[in-house]
C-alpha cells in the first residue's frame, strides 16, 4: 500500500509518502513569514498553504519515485488546528482521493504525532501495550496505547500545554518563537537549580498536567528584577524554567508507569525534541529498567511523515473516512479513540 499523507494544521505545508510501512519521502515547507509577529497568523497561514500545497505534493511524489497513479491511499490531517489552514490540506486530499477513486482517511494530528515513533521501525504485535507522552504546542496528553486506534487517555494538561509553557516563557524572557528551541539553546550554559520554580501537579495521584502556574511564577520572578539583571541571569532563569517543565513531565510519566505497570514508554510531539528532557527521561528509564523511545528529531515537530504513517496503519486496519469529512479545529483524540477493554489506569474524557 502506497499512502500520500498531507499535513497543514498550522504553519507547515507538508506531504510525505509511506510505502508498505516505510517512509519514502518527507517534504516540509515552513512559513517563516510569521516570525515577525511572534506567533502564527491564521490568515497568513491559509494563504501560504494555498501557494505551497501543489509544489509540496509534487516534490513528495518525485522524491519517493512515485507517480500519482501508483498511490493506493490518501491521508490528511482534519484537526485539531487552525480551521483555514486545515481546510487547504484536507480539501486538496479529498479532491485527489475522489479524482483517483482512492480510499481516504482523515487523521487526528495528535494521532499522527503518536505514530512518529514508528517511522523507522513499523509496529509489531510486541510493540503494545505502551505508555505515550504527547507533548506539543497545543496539547499535553498521557496515553495508554493497545493497538491501532486503541488509545486510552490517562491524563492531560488542565491548562497550558508543555510547548505552550515553553513558548510563553520564551516571550517573557525576550527570546524568539518557537520558544522551546530558544529556551533550550539559552539554557545550555545555565544553572537549572538557580531558581526554585514550582512543579505543578507533582505527586498528584492522577496523571494530569498543569503549566499555567509555572508561567505565572516566571512572570513574578522577572518582575522583581531590573532589565539588566534579567539579561545577566537569562541563561540561569531559562535553565531553571526548563528544568521545572522537564521535572513535571517526568513526574507525570512516573505516575503513569506506577498506575499501569507498563514498561515501554514513547514520547512524541515538538517538546520531545528537547535534549534536557531526553537526558532526564533516559536516566530514569535506565534506573527503572524501562524501554523508552523518541522519534528522530525531524519527526518530533510537525511533519507529514507521521500523518502518512498513521494513514497507512489506519487504512491497513480497514478504516476509511467519508469524503464529506469536515475540518475539526477542536478535535480531541479522546473523543474518537477506542479505549482497550484490557486497559488499566485512570481514564479521563
Ligand atoms: O508538535 P509541534 O511541532 O506542533 C504542535 O502540534 O503544536 O510542537 C510545537 C511545540 C512548540 O510549543 C515548541 O516551542 C515546542 O514544540 N518545541 C520544543 C522544542 N522544539 C519544539 N520544546 C522544547 N524543546 C525543544 N527543543
Ligand atoms: Zn504537532
mmCIF file of C-alpha atoms and ligand atoms in Angstrom:
data_model
loop_
_atom_site.group_PDB
_atom_site.id
_atom_site.type_symbol
_atom_site.label_atom_id
_atom_site.label_comp_id
_atom_site.label_asym_id
_atom_site.label_seq_id
_atom_site.Cartn_x
_atom_site.Cartn_y
_atom_site.Cartn_z
ATOM 1 C CA UNK A 1 0.000 0.000 0.000
ATOM 2 C CA UNK A 2 1.400 3.427 -1.003
ATOM 3 C CA UNK A 3 -0.060 6.293 1.038
ATOM 4 C CA UNK A 4 0.304 10.022 0.466
ATOM 5 C CA UNK A 5 -0.014 11.992 3.731
ATOM 6 C CA UNK A 6 -0.769 15.714 3.886
ATOM 7 C CA UNK A 7 -0.368 17.989 6.923
ATOM 8 C CA UNK A 8 -1.461 21.642 7.052
ATOM 9 C CA UNK A 9 -2.825 22.148 10.576
ATOM 10 C CA UNK A 10 -0.626 25.125 11.487
ATOM 11 C CA UNK A 11 2.268 26.846 9.719
ATOM 12 C CA UNK A 12 3.912 23.967 7.870
ATOM 13 C CA UNK A 13 2.711 22.746 4.478
ATOM 14 C CA UNK A 14 3.901 19.146 4.360
ATOM 15 C CA UNK A 15 3.479 15.997 2.271
ATOM 16 C CA UNK A 16 5.049 12.544 2.605
ATOM 17 C CA UNK A 17 4.816 9.076 1.084
ATOM 18 C CA UNK A 18 4.811 5.837 3.102
ATOM 19 C CA UNK A 19 5.009 2.609 1.079
ATOM 20 C CA UNK A 20 4.373 -0.723 2.822
ATOM 21 C CA UNK A 21 5.217 0.804 6.199
ATOM 22 C CA UNK A 22 8.460 2.506 5.031
ATOM 23 C CA UNK A 23 8.904 6.235 4.702
ATOM 24 C CA UNK A 24 9.795 7.105 1.088
ATOM 25 C CA UNK A 25 9.737 10.899 1.175
ATOM 26 C CA UNK A 26 9.023 13.764 3.547
ATOM 27 C CA UNK A 27 8.734 17.356 2.328
ATOM 28 C CA UNK A 28 8.059 20.341 4.588
ATOM 29 C CA UNK A 29 7.726 23.961 3.536
ATOM 30 C CA UNK A 30 7.817 26.112 6.669
ATOM 31 C CA UNK A 31 6.313 29.593 6.770
ATOM 32 C CA UNK A 32 8.927 31.961 8.247
ATOM 33 C CA UNK A 33 6.582 34.896 7.475
ATOM 34 C CA UNK A 34 5.070 34.557 10.977
ATOM 35 C CA UNK A 35 8.329 35.209 12.866
ATOM 36 C CA UNK A 36 7.885 38.976 12.860
ATOM 37 C CA UNK A 37 4.507 38.577 14.622
ATOM 38 C CA UNK A 38 5.886 36.321 17.405
ATOM 39 C CA UNK A 39 3.268 33.663 16.593
ATOM 40 C CA UNK A 40 1.239 32.129 13.781
ATOM 41 C CA UNK A 41 -1.223 34.448 11.975
ATOM 42 C CA UNK A 42 -4.115 32.210 10.787
ATOM 43 C CA UNK A 43 -4.984 34.219 7.653
ATOM 44 C CA UNK A 44 -1.343 34.311 6.538
ATOM 45 C CA UNK A 45 -1.001 30.568 7.195
ATOM 46 C CA UNK A 46 -4.017 29.664 4.985
ATOM 47 C CA UNK A 47 -2.833 31.801 2.087
ATOM 48 C CA UNK A 48 0.665 30.295 2.211
ATOM 49 C CA UNK A 49 -0.753 26.744 2.349
ATOM 50 C CA UNK A 50 -2.674 27.576 -0.866
ATOM 51 C CA UNK A 51 0.560 28.652 -2.519
ATOM 52 C CA UNK A 52 2.619 25.685 -1.320
ATOM 53 C CA UNK A 53 0.306 22.687 -1.405
ATOM 54 C CA UNK A 54 0.721 21.662 -5.074
ATOM 55 C CA UNK A 55 4.538 22.037 -5.240
ATOM 56 C CA UNK A 56 4.932 20.253 -1.886
ATOM 57 C CA UNK A 57 2.838 17.265 -3.006
ATOM 58 C CA UNK A 58 4.672 17.144 -6.345
ATOM 59 C CA UNK A 59 8.039 17.170 -4.539
ATOM 60 C CA UNK A 60 6.942 14.415 -2.146
ATOM 61 C CA UNK A 61 5.854 12.186 -5.047
ATOM 62 C CA UNK A 62 9.039 12.907 -7.020
ATOM 63 C CA UNK A 63 11.312 12.256 -4.010
ATOM 64 C CA UNK A 64 9.513 8.945 -3.402
ATOM 65 C CA UNK A 65 9.949 7.985 -7.070
ATOM 66 C CA UNK A 66 6.165 7.559 -7.206
ATOM 67 C CA UNK A 67 3.614 8.676 -9.731
ATOM 68 C CA UNK A 68 0.247 9.902 -8.562
ATOM 69 C CA UNK A 69 -1.185 6.807 -10.266
ATOM 70 C CA UNK A 70 0.877 4.457 -8.037
ATOM 71 C CA UNK A 71 -0.857 5.752 -4.895
ATOM 72 C CA UNK A 72 -3.268 3.369 -3.182
ATOM 73 C CA UNK A 73 -4.454 5.645 -0.357
ATOM 74 C CA UNK A 74 -4.600 9.288 0.755
ATOM 75 C CA UNK A 75 -4.434 10.633 4.313
ATOM 76 C CA UNK A 76 -4.727 14.199 5.600
ATOM 77 C CA UNK A 77 -4.944 15.966 8.955
ATOM 78 C CA UNK A 78 -8.519 17.133 9.713
ATOM 79 C CA UNK A 79 -7.910 18.551 13.222
ATOM 80 C CA UNK A 80 -7.025 19.885 15.703
ATOM 81 C CA UNK A 81 -5.539 23.073 14.282
ATOM 82 C CA UNK A 82 -6.368 26.326 12.509
ATOM 83 C CA UNK A 83 -9.591 25.941 10.501
ATOM 84 C CA UNK A 84 -8.428 27.887 7.449
ATOM 85 C CA UNK A 85 -5.107 26.043 7.391
ATOM 86 C CA UNK A 86 -6.679 22.593 7.804
ATOM 87 C CA UNK A 87 -9.203 23.256 5.011
ATOM 88 C CA UNK A 88 -6.445 23.686 2.425
ATOM 89 C CA UNK A 89 -4.766 20.307 3.058
ATOM 90 C CA UNK A 90 -7.970 18.366 3.743
ATOM 91 C CA UNK A 91 -9.803 19.607 0.645
ATOM 92 C CA UNK A 92 -6.785 19.009 -1.550
ATOM 93 C CA UNK A 93 -6.524 15.438 -0.224
ATOM 94 C CA UNK A 94 -10.245 14.736 -0.612
ATOM 95 C CA UNK A 95 -10.231 16.102 -4.185
ATOM 96 C CA UNK A 96 -7.261 13.909 -5.059
ATOM 97 C CA UNK A 97 -8.868 10.835 -3.485
ATOM 98 C CA UNK A 98 -12.094 11.430 -5.370
ATOM 99 C CA UNK A 99 -10.450 12.058 -8.736
ATOM 100 C CA UNK A 100 -8.271 8.931 -8.393
ATOM 101 C CA UNK A 101 -11.023 6.821 -6.736
ATOM 102 C CA UNK A 102 -8.704 6.056 -3.811
ATOM 103 C CA UNK A 103 -9.546 5.246 -0.196
ATOM 104 C CA UNK A 104 -9.251 8.293 2.029
ATOM 105 C CA UNK A 105 -8.658 8.671 5.766
ATOM 106 C CA UNK A 106 -8.752 11.835 7.874
ATOM 107 C CA UNK A 107 -6.103 11.790 10.608
ATOM 108 C CA UNK A 108 -6.135 13.452 14.018
ATOM 109 C CA UNK A 109 -2.927 15.483 14.194
ATOM 110 C CA UNK A 110 -2.180 14.115 17.688
ATOM 111 C CA UNK A 111 -2.607 10.546 16.441
ATOM 112 C CA UNK A 112 -0.052 11.458 13.781
ATOM 113 C CA UNK A 113 2.428 12.507 16.483
ATOM 114 C CA UNK A 114 1.816 9.183 18.197
ATOM 115 C CA UNK A 115 2.804 7.251 15.050
ATOM 116 C CA UNK A 116 6.005 9.271 14.544
ATOM 117 C CA UNK A 117 7.633 6.760 16.879
ATOM 118 C CA UNK A 118 7.206 4.031 14.265
ATOM 119 C CA UNK A 119 8.603 5.817 11.231
ATOM 120 C CA UNK A 120 11.872 3.916 11.477
ATOM 121 C CA UNK A 121 10.554 0.559 12.717
ATOM 122 C CA UNK A 122 6.923 -0.230 11.866
ATOM 123 C CA UNK A 123 4.959 -1.634 14.818
ATOM 124 C CA UNK A 124 4.660 -5.355 15.505
ATOM 125 C CA UNK A 125 2.283 -7.183 17.864
ATOM 126 C CA UNK A 126 5.017 -6.923 20.534
ATOM 127 C CA UNK A 127 5.003 -3.118 20.354
ATOM 128 C CA UNK A 128 1.849 -2.948 22.530
ATOM 129 C CA UNK A 129 0.840 -2.001 25.121
ATOM 130 C CA UNK A 130 2.896 1.079 25.850
ATOM 131 C CA UNK A 131 2.637 4.465 27.506
ATOM 132 C CA UNK A 132 2.877 7.514 25.242
ATOM 133 C CA UNK A 133 3.534 11.085 26.337
ATOM 134 C CA UNK A 134 2.397 13.507 23.621
ATOM 135 C CA UNK A 135 3.754 16.975 24.352
ATOM 136 C CA UNK A 136 3.183 19.585 21.660
ATOM 137 C CA UNK A 137 2.398 23.293 21.412
ATOM 138 C CA UNK A 138 -1.344 22.806 21.841
ATOM 139 C CA UNK A 139 -1.683 19.570 23.851
ATOM 140 C CA UNK A 140 -0.049 17.544 26.582
ATOM 141 C CA UNK A 141 -1.502 14.050 26.907
ATOM 142 C CA UNK A 142 -0.548 10.769 28.504
ATOM 143 C CA UNK A 143 -1.928 7.737 26.635
ATOM 144 C CA UNK A 144 -2.004 4.021 27.061
ATOM 145 C CA UNK A 145 -1.724 2.523 23.560
ATOM 146 C CA UNK A 146 -3.004 -1.016 22.952
ATOM 147 C CA UNK A 147 -3.054 -1.068 19.150
ATOM 148 C CA UNK A 148 -4.118 0.891 16.072
ATOM 149 C CA UNK A 149 -6.907 3.239 17.176
ATOM 150 C CA UNK A 150 -6.897 1.779 20.709
ATOM 151 C CA UNK A 151 -5.824 4.654 22.873
ATOM 152 C CA UNK A 152 -6.852 5.310 26.487
ATOM 153 C CA UNK A 153 -6.309 8.810 27.846
ATOM 154 C CA UNK A 154 -4.669 8.624 31.287
ATOM 155 C CA UNK A 155 -4.065 12.327 31.787
ATOM 156 C CA UNK A 156 -3.999 15.714 30.055
ATOM 157 C CA UNK A 157 -2.997 19.258 30.810
ATOM 158 C CA UNK A 158 -5.663 21.116 32.747
ATOM 159 C CA UNK A 159 -4.468 24.448 31.323
ATOM 160 C CA UNK A 160 -1.423 25.252 29.133
ATOM 161 C CA UNK A 161 0.373 22.585 27.105
ATOM 162 C CA UNK A 162 4.069 21.938 27.794
ATOM 163 C CA UNK A 163 5.049 23.504 24.444
ATOM 164 C CA UNK A 164 2.864 26.492 25.245
ATOM 165 C CA UNK A 165 4.729 26.860 28.559
ATOM 166 C CA UNK A 166 7.985 26.989 26.589
ATOM 167 C CA UNK A 167 6.523 29.484 24.091
ATOM 168 C CA UNK A 168 5.014 31.800 26.720
ATOM 169 C CA UNK A 169 8.127 31.543 28.910
ATOM 170 C CA UNK A 170 10.332 32.460 25.951
ATOM 171 C CA UNK A 171 8.188 35.503 25.243
ATOM 172 C CA UNK A 172 8.543 36.654 28.887
ATOM 173 C CA UNK A 173 12.301 36.101 28.668
ATOM 174 C CA UNK A 174 12.503 38.122 25.450
ATOM 175 C CA UNK A 175 13.507 35.086 23.390
ATOM 176 C CA UNK A 176 12.167 34.137 19.963
ATOM 177 C CA UNK A 177 9.367 31.904 18.672
ATOM 178 C CA UNK A 178 9.054 28.928 18.830
ATOM 179 C CA UNK A 179 10.051 29.131 22.475
ATOM 180 C CA UNK A 180 11.182 25.539 23.075
ATOM 181 C CA UNK A 181 14.324 25.588 20.936
ATOM 182 C CA UNK A 182 15.034 29.209 22.016
ATOM 183 C CA UNK A 183 14.897 28.355 25.744
ATOM 184 C CA UNK A 184 16.843 25.139 25.208
ATOM 185 C CA UNK A 185 19.680 26.995 23.452
ATOM 186 C CA UNK A 186 19.976 29.724 26.109
ATOM 187 C CA UNK A 187 19.576 27.240 28.992
ATOM 188 C CA UNK A 188 22.522 25.133 27.851
ATOM 189 C CA UNK A 189 25.004 27.212 29.848
ATOM 190 C CA UNK A 190 22.658 27.984 32.740
ATOM 191 C CA UNK A 191 22.232 26.505 36.214
ATOM 192 C CA UNK A 192 18.913 24.572 36.411
ATOM 193 C CA UNK A 193 18.882 24.915 40.234
ATOM 194 C CA UNK A 194 19.277 28.724 40.183
ATOM 195 C CA UNK A 195 15.540 29.433 40.689
ATOM 196 C CA UNK A 196 13.125 27.254 42.658
ATOM 197 C CA UNK A 197 10.158 27.291 40.239
ATOM 198 C CA UNK A 198 7.033 25.291 41.215
ATOM 199 C CA UNK A 199 6.374 21.777 39.872
ATOM 200 C CA UNK A 200 2.571 21.889 39.398
ATOM 201 C CA UNK A 201 0.736 18.549 39.938
ATOM 202 C CA UNK A 202 3.878 16.886 41.289
ATOM 203 C CA UNK A 203 2.846 13.916 43.421
ATOM 204 C CA UNK A 204 -0.819 14.036 42.294
ATOM 205 C CA UNK A 205 -2.400 10.551 42.187
ATOM 206 C CA UNK A 206 -3.862 11.256 38.739
ATOM 207 C CA UNK A 207 -1.770 11.711 35.601
ATOM 208 C CA UNK A 208 -2.900 15.235 34.712
ATOM 209 C CA UNK A 209 -0.521 18.099 33.962
ATOM 210 C CA UNK A 210 -0.630 21.831 34.654
ATOM 211 C CA UNK A 211 1.746 24.534 33.465
ATOM 212 C CA UNK A 212 -0.004 27.888 33.822
ATOM 213 C CA UNK A 213 1.192 28.424 37.438
ATOM 214 C CA UNK A 214 4.757 27.914 36.312
ATOM 215 C CA UNK A 215 4.416 30.622 33.689
ATOM 216 C CA UNK A 216 2.962 32.958 36.340
ATOM 217 C CA UNK A 217 5.893 32.166 38.664
ATOM 218 C CA UNK A 218 8.300 33.126 35.874
ATOM 219 C CA UNK A 219 6.390 36.360 35.325
ATOM 220 C CA UNK A 220 6.676 37.260 39.037
ATOM 221 C CA UNK A 221 10.344 36.298 39.174
ATOM 222 C CA UNK A 222 11.180 38.534 36.207
ATOM 223 C CA UNK A 223 9.055 41.411 37.514
ATOM 224 C CA UNK A 224 11.265 41.622 40.596
ATOM 225 C CA UNK A 225 14.452 42.001 38.527
ATOM 226 C CA UNK A 226 15.758 45.034 36.679
ATOM 227 C CA UNK A 227 16.182 44.733 32.901
ATOM 228 C CA UNK A 228 19.934 44.389 33.193
ATOM 229 C CA UNK A 229 19.596 41.736 35.928
ATOM 230 C CA UNK A 230 17.140 39.839 33.702
ATOM 231 C CA UNK A 231 19.607 39.871 30.849
ATOM 232 C CA UNK A 232 22.560 38.908 33.045
ATOM 233 C CA UNK A 233 20.692 35.986 34.604
ATOM 234 C CA UNK A 234 18.747 34.979 31.482
ATOM 235 C CA UNK A 235 20.544 31.664 30.924
ATOM 236 C CA UNK A 236 20.096 30.597 34.564
ATOM 237 C CA UNK A 237 16.408 31.552 34.635
ATOM 238 C CA UNK A 238 15.824 29.770 31.314
ATOM 239 C CA UNK A 239 17.604 26.639 32.615
ATOM 240 C CA UNK A 240 15.563 26.625 35.848
ATOM 241 C CA UNK A 241 12.294 27.175 33.962
ATOM 242 C CA UNK A 242 13.099 24.372 31.513
ATOM 243 C CA UNK A 243 14.009 22.110 34.441
ATOM 244 C CA UNK A 244 10.626 22.728 36.063
ATOM 245 C CA UNK A 245 8.797 21.711 32.853
ATOM 246 C CA UNK A 246 11.014 18.632 32.468
ATOM 247 C CA UNK A 247 10.536 17.655 36.136
ATOM 248 C CA UNK A 248 6.750 17.959 35.807
ATOM 249 C CA UNK A 249 6.665 15.808 32.659
ATOM 250 C CA UNK A 250 8.917 13.199 34.278
ATOM 251 C CA UNK A 251 6.817 13.094 37.455
ATOM 252 C CA UNK A 252 3.581 12.540 35.478
ATOM 253 C CA UNK A 253 5.215 9.796 33.380
ATOM 254 C CA UNK A 254 6.421 8.119 36.552
ATOM 255 C CA UNK A 255 2.862 8.207 37.876
ATOM 256 C CA UNK A 256 1.612 6.721 34.582
ATOM 257 C CA UNK A 257 4.054 3.833 34.913
ATOM 258 C CA UNK A 258 3.035 3.297 38.553
ATOM 259 C CA UNK A 259 -0.668 3.210 37.646
ATOM 260 C CA UNK A 260 -0.426 0.981 34.585
ATOM 261 C CA UNK A 261 2.604 -1.187 35.361
ATOM 262 C CA UNK A 262 3.757 -0.726 31.750
ATOM 263 C CA UNK A 263 7.471 -0.925 30.982
ATOM 264 C CA UNK A 264 7.505 0.549 27.477
ATOM 265 C CA UNK A 265 7.357 4.329 27.060
ATOM 266 C CA UNK A 266 7.273 6.531 23.944
ATOM 267 C CA UNK A 267 7.483 10.314 23.915
ATOM 268 C CA UNK A 268 6.426 12.426 20.903
ATOM 269 C CA UNK A 269 5.374 15.929 19.837
ATOM 270 C CA UNK A 270 7.505 19.061 19.497
ATOM 271 C CA UNK A 271 8.660 19.068 23.134
ATOM 272 C CA UNK A 272 10.152 15.561 22.713
ATOM 273 C CA UNK A 273 12.941 17.254 20.715
ATOM 274 C CA UNK A 274 14.234 18.759 23.973
ATOM 275 C CA UNK A 275 17.666 17.345 24.850
ATOM 276 C CA UNK A 276 17.376 18.018 28.601
ATOM 277 C CA UNK A 277 14.032 16.156 28.667
ATOM 278 C CA UNK A 278 15.539 13.223 26.761
ATOM 279 C CA UNK A 279 18.556 13.030 29.101
ATOM 280 C CA UNK A 280 16.429 13.098 32.240
ATOM 281 C CA UNK A 281 13.973 10.518 30.852
ATOM 282 C CA UNK A 282 16.800 8.276 29.639
ATOM 283 C CA UNK A 283 18.381 8.287 33.130
ATOM 284 C CA UNK A 284 15.028 7.459 34.724
ATOM 285 C CA UNK A 285 14.261 4.687 32.210
ATOM 286 C CA UNK A 286 17.718 3.142 32.732
ATOM 287 C CA UNK A 287 17.333 3.207 36.525
ATOM 288 C CA UNK A 288 13.847 1.597 36.342
ATOM 289 C CA UNK A 289 14.684 -0.881 33.569
ATOM 290 C CA UNK A 290 12.109 0.650 31.216
ATOM 291 C CA UNK A 291 12.390 0.894 27.449
ATOM 292 C CA UNK A 292 11.976 4.463 26.193
ATOM 293 C CA UNK A 293 11.920 5.838 22.658
ATOM 294 C CA UNK A 294 11.532 9.148 20.867
ATOM 295 C CA UNK A 295 11.056 9.950 17.187
ATOM 296 C CA UNK A 296 14.161 11.155 15.315
ATOM 297 C CA UNK A 297 14.409 14.934 15.843
ATOM 298 C CA UNK A 298 12.997 15.834 12.409
ATOM 299 C CA UNK A 299 9.774 13.931 13.229
ATOM 300 C CA UNK A 300 9.196 15.467 16.688
ATOM 301 C CA UNK A 301 7.809 18.730 15.354
ATOM 302 C CA UNK A 302 5.056 18.909 12.731
ATOM 303 C CA UNK A 303 5.600 16.890 9.558
ATOM 304 C CA UNK A 304 3.591 14.838 7.085
ATOM 305 C CA UNK A 305 5.598 11.617 7.522
ATOM 306 C CA UNK A 306 3.700 10.952 10.750
ATOM 307 C CA UNK A 307 0.363 11.628 9.006
ATOM 308 C CA UNK A 308 1.272 9.269 6.139
ATOM 309 C CA UNK A 309 2.309 6.592 8.682
ATOM 310 C CA UNK A 310 -0.867 6.999 10.745
ATOM 311 C CA UNK A 311 -2.865 6.916 7.484
ATOM 312 C CA UNK A 312 -1.038 3.775 6.405
ATOM 313 C CA UNK A 313 -1.790 1.851 9.621
ATOM 314 C CA UNK A 314 -5.410 3.055 9.722
ATOM 315 C CA UNK A 315 -6.077 2.191 6.070
ATOM 316 C CA UNK A 316 -4.356 -1.172 6.558
ATOM 317 C CA UNK A 317 -6.683 -1.785 9.506
ATOM 318 C CA UNK A 318 -9.641 -1.175 7.164
ATOM 319 C CA UNK A 319 -10.555 2.287 8.476
ATOM 320 C CA UNK A 320 -11.921 4.796 5.936
ATOM 321 C CA UNK A 321 -13.301 8.357 6.121
ATOM 322 C CA UNK A 322 -16.160 9.639 4.038
ATOM 323 C CA UNK A 323 -15.360 12.391 1.522
ATOM 324 C CA UNK A 324 -17.742 14.711 3.340
ATOM 325 C CA UNK A 325 -15.410 14.751 6.374
ATOM 326 C CA UNK A 326 -15.028 18.351 7.561
ATOM 327 C CA UNK A 327 -12.173 20.019 9.403
ATOM 328 C CA UNK A 328 -12.476 19.905 13.212
ATOM 329 C CA UNK A 329 -10.297 22.648 14.745
ATOM 330 C CA UNK A 330 -11.054 21.405 18.287
ATOM 331 C CA UNK A 331 -10.798 17.696 17.536
ATOM 332 C CA UNK A 332 -9.862 15.618 20.583
ATOM 333 C CA UNK A 333 -8.346 12.175 20.148
ATOM 334 C CA UNK A 334 -10.015 11.067 23.383
ATOM 335 C CA UNK A 335 -13.441 11.559 21.767
ATOM 336 C CA UNK A 336 -12.866 9.227 18.831
ATOM 337 C CA UNK A 337 -10.351 6.618 20.041
ATOM 338 C CA UNK A 338 -11.397 3.201 21.320
ATOM 339 C CA UNK A 339 -10.121 2.567 24.857
ATOM 340 C CA UNK A 340 -8.924 -1.014 25.154
ATOM 341 C CA UNK A 341 -11.048 -3.433 27.192
ATOM 342 C CA UNK A 342 -7.899 -4.546 28.989
ATOM 343 C CA UNK A 343 -6.561 -1.086 29.744
ATOM 344 C CA UNK A 344 -5.761 -0.225 33.331
ATOM 345 C CA UNK A 345 -5.308 3.112 34.971
ATOM 346 C CA UNK A 346 -7.447 6.168 35.348
ATOM 347 C CA UNK A 347 -9.013 7.088 32.007
ATOM 348 C CA UNK A 348 -10.467 10.518 31.503
ATOM 349 C CA UNK A 349 -12.615 12.022 28.785
HETATM 350 O O1 LIG B 1 4.233 19.227 17.803
HETATM 351 P P1 LIG B 1 4.548 20.604 17.406
HETATM 352 O O2 LIG B 1 5.559 20.836 16.314
HETATM 353 O O3 LIG B 1 3.264 21.393 16.987
HETATM 354 C C1 LIG B 1 2.039 21.233 17.610
HETATM 355 O O4 LIG B 1 1.330 20.255 17.292
HETATM 356 O O5 LIG B 1 1.761 22.070 18.494
HETATM 357 O O6 LIG B 1 5.020 21.325 18.732
HETATM 358 C C2 LIG B 1 5.415 22.650 18.746
HETATM 359 C C3 LIG B 1 5.826 22.966 20.159
HETATM 360 C C4 LIG B 1 6.141 24.432 20.360
HETATM 361 O O7 LIG B 1 5.466 24.859 21.527
HETATM 362 C C5 LIG B 1 7.635 24.458 20.543
HETATM 363 O O8 LIG B 1 8.095 25.503 21.398
HETATM 364 C C6 LIG B 1 7.911 23.094 21.136
HETATM 365 O O9 LIG B 1 7.006 22.238 20.493
HETATM 366 N N1 LIG B 1 9.289 22.641 20.886
HETATM 367 C C7 LIG B 1 10.180 22.416 21.852
HETATM 368 C C8 LIG B 1 11.397 22.087 21.206
HETATM 369 N N2 LIG B 1 11.180 22.117 19.856
HETATM 370 C C9 LIG B 1 9.871 22.457 19.678
HETATM 371 N N3 LIG B 1 10.068 22.470 23.192
HETATM 372 C C10 LIG B 1 11.163 22.217 23.915
HETATM 373 N N4 LIG B 1 12.372 21.928 23.360
HETATM 374 C C11 LIG B 1 12.533 21.854 22.037
HETATM 375 N N5 LIG B 1 13.724 21.564 21.512
HETATM 376 ZN ZN1 LIG B 2 2.033 18.968 16.149
#
